[in-house]
Amino acid sequence: MLTVNEQLQKWFPQLEIEQLKPDGKIRFDFGNGSYEEMTLLKVSEPSSLAFTWDTNIMRFELSGTA
């Protein structure tokens, strides 16, 4: 669900990945016709995603459990 656009939108429906690669773009839909564009920093399918959000860096990493 983290790095596949159709699955990502089930988890975080406001996000849309435009280009799934470093320096690619993600759009955050505010729901009022306006968007914020963010830059992908890291993509490691299927477990890791990092991107800019304003002056912050958002990072998600998935791992299995033992």
JSON list of C-alpha atoms in Angstrom, two decimals:
[
{"chain": "A", "resi": 1, "resn": "MET", "atom": "CA", "xyz": [0.00, 0.00, 0.00]},
{"chain": "A", "resi": 2, "resn": "LEU", "atom": "CA", "xyz": [2.97, 2.31, 0.49]},
{"chain": "A", "resi": 3, "resn": "THR", "atom": "CA", "xyz": [4.46, 2.52, -2.99]},
{"chain": "A", "resi": 4, "resn": "VAL", "atom": "CA", "xyz": [1.59, 1.58, -5.33]},
{"chain": "A", "resi": 5, "resn": "ASN", "atom": "CA", "xyz": [-0.59, 4.57, -6.18]},
{"chain": "A", "resi": 6, "resn": "GLU", "atom": "CA", "xyz": [-3.93, 2.70, -6.19]},
{"chain": "A", "resi": 7, "resn": "GLN", "atom": "CA", "xyz": [-3.09, 1.08, -2.85]},
{"chain": "A", "resi": 8, "resn": "LEU", "atom": "CA", "xyz": [-1.59, 4.26, -1.36]},
{"chain": "A", "resi": 9, "resn": "GLN", "atom": "CA", "xyz": [-4.87, 6.05, -1.90]},
{"chain": "A", "resi": 10, "resn": "LYS", "atom": "CA", "xyz": [-6.69, 3.39, 0.15]},
{"chain": "A", "resi": 11, "resn": "TRP", "atom": "CA", "xyz": [-4.35, 4.15, 3.06]},
{"chain": "A", "resi": 12, "resn": "PHE", "atom": "CA", "xyz": [-3.90, 7.93, 2.55]},
{"chain": "A", "resi": 13, "resn": "PRO", "atom": "CA", "xyz": [-6.51, 9.09, 0.02]},
{"chain": "A", "resi": 14, "resn": "GLN", "atom": "CA", "xyz": [-5.23, 12.67, -0.14]},
{"chain": "A", "resi": 15, "resn": "LEU", "atom": "CA", "xyz": [-1.86, 11.61, -1.59]},
{"chain": "A", "resi": 16, "resn": "GLU", "atom": "CA", "xyz": [-1.20, 10.87, -5.25]},
{"chain": "A", "resi": 17, "resn": "ILE", "atom": "CA", "xyz": [2.19, 9.82, -6.55]},
{"chain": "A", "resi": 18, "resn": "GLU", "atom": "CA", "xyz": [2.87, 11.39, -9.94]},
{"chain": "A", "resi": 19, "resn": "GLN", "atom": "CA", "xyz": [6.33, 9.87, -10.50]},
{"chain": "A", "resi": 20, "resn": "LEU", "atom": "CA", "xyz": [7.45, 6.93, -8.34]},
{"chain": "A", "resi": 21, "resn": "LYS", "atom": "CA", "xyz": [11.20, 7.64, -8.28]},
{"chain": "A", "resi": 22, "resn": "PRO", "atom": "CA", "xyz": [13.62, 9.90, -6.39]},
{"chain": "A", "resi": 23, "resn": "ASP", "atom": "CA", "xyz": [12.94, 13.54, -7.35]},
{"chain": "A", "resi": 24, "resn": "GLY", "atom": "CA", "xyz": [9.47, 12.42, -8.48]},
{"chain": "A", "resi": 25, "resn": "LYS", "atom": "CA", "xyz": [6.41, 14.30, -7.33]},
{"chain": "A", "resi": 26, "resn": "ILE", "atom": "CA", "xyz": [3.64, 13.58, -4.85]},
{"chain": "A", "resi": 27, "resn": "ARG", "atom": "CA", "xyz": [0.52, 15.72, -4.65]},
{"chain": "A", "resi": 28, "resn": "PHE", "atom": "CA", "xyz": [-1.51, 16.31, -1.51]},
{"chain": "A", "resi": 29, "resn": "ASP", "atom": "CA", "xyz": [-5.16, 17.05, -2.32]},
{"chain": "A", "resi": 30, "resn": "PHE", "atom": "CA", "xyz": [-6.66, 19.57, 0.10]},
{"chain": "A", "resi": 31, "resn": "GLY", "atom": "CA", "xyz": [-10.13, 18.60, -1.14]},
{"chain": "A", "resi": 32, "resn": "ASN", "atom": "CA", "xyz": [-11.00, 22.13, -2.21]},
{"chain": "A", "resi": 33, "resn": "GLY", "atom": "CA", "xyz": [-9.39, 22.10, -5.66]},
{"chain": "A", "resi": 34, "resn": "SER", "atom": "CA", "xyz": [-5.93, 23.04, -4.40]},
{"chain": "A", "resi": 35, "resn": "TYR", "atom": "CA", "xyz": [-2.87, 20.81, -4.06]},
{"chain": "A", "resi": 36, "resn": "GLU", "atom": "CA", "xyz": [0.54, 20.90, -2.46]},
{"chain": "A", "resi": 37, "resn": "GLU", "atom": "CA", "xyz": [3.34, 19.35, -4.47]},
{"chain": "A", "resi": 38, "resn": "MET", "atom": "CA", "xyz": [6.05, 17.45, -2.60]},
{"chain": "A", "resi": 39, "resn": "THR", "atom": "CA", "xyz": [9.26, 15.77, -3.79]},
{"chain": "A", "resi": 40, "resn": "LEU", "atom": "CA", "xyz": [10.06, 12.10, -3.33]},
{"chain": "A", "resi": 41, "resn": "LEU", "atom": "CA", "xyz": [13.43, 11.59, -1.67]},
{"chain": "A", "resi": 42, "resn": "LYS", "atom": "CA", "xyz": [13.53, 7.79, -1.39]},
{"chain": "A", "resi": 43, "resn": "VAL", "atom": "CA", "xyz": [11.48, 4.96, -2.85]},
{"chain": "A", "resi": 44, "resn": "SER", "atom": "CA", "xyz": [12.21, 1.35, -2.09]},
{"chain": "A", "resi": 45, "resn": "GLU", "atom": "CA", "xyz": [9.36, -0.86, -3.23]},
{"chain": "A", "resi": 46, "resn": "PRO", "atom": "CA", "xyz": [7.41, -2.09, -1.39]},
{"chain": "A", "resi": 47, "resn": "SER", "atom": "CA", "xyz": [8.67, -1.03, 2.01]},
{"chain": "A", "resi": 48, "resn": "SER", "atom": "CA", "xyz": [10.03, 2.52, 2.11]},
{"chain": "A", "resi": 49, "resn": "LEU", "atom": "CA", "xyz": [8.91, 5.99, 1.10]},
{"chain": "A", "resi": 50, "resn": "ALA", "atom": "CA", "xyz": [10.35, 9.40, 2.03]},
{"chain": "A", "resi": 51, "resn": "PHE", "atom": "CA", "xyz": [9.28, 12.81, 0.77]},
{"chain": "A", "resi": 52, "resn": "THR", "atom": "CA", "xyz": [9.38, 16.50, 1.57]},
{"chain": "A", "resi": 53, "resn": "TRP", "atom": "CA", "xyz": [6.38, 18.17, 3.17]},
{"chain": "A", "resi": 54, "resn": "ASP", "atom": "CA", "xyz": [6.83, 21.91, 3.57]},
{"chain": "A", "resi": 55, "resn": "THR", "atom": "CA", "xyz": [10.12, 22.20, 5.50]},
{"chain": "A", "resi": 56, "resn": "ASN", "atom": "CA", "xyz": [9.87, 18.66, 6.91]},
{"chain": "A", "resi": 57, "resn": "ILE", "atom": "CA", "xyz": [10.79, 15.21, 5.69]},
{"chain": "A", "resi": 58, "resn": "MET", "atom": "CA", "xyz": [8.17, 12.48, 6.02]},
{"chain": "A", "resi": 59, "resn": "ARG", "atom": "CA", "xyz": [9.48, 8.92, 6.06]},
{"chain": "A", "resi": 60, "resn": "PHE", "atom": "CA", "xyz": [7.58, 5.64, 6.20]},
{"chain": "A", "resi": 61, "resn": "GLU", "atom": "CA", "xyz": [9.27, 2.25, 6.46]},
{"chain": "A", "resi": 62, "resn": "LEU", "atom": "CA", "xyz": [7.51, -1.08, 6.72]},
{"chain": "A", "resi": 63, "resn": "SER", "atom": "CA", "xyz": [9.03, -4.20, 8.22]},
{"chain": "A", "resi": 64, "resn": "GLY", "atom": "CA", "xyz": [7.86, -7.68, 9.01]},
{"chain": "A", "resi": 65, "resn": "THR", "atom": "CA", "xyz": [7.29, -9.03, 12.48]},
{"chain": "A", "resi": 66, "resn": "ALA", "atom": "CA", "xyz": [8.99, -12.09, 13.89]}
]
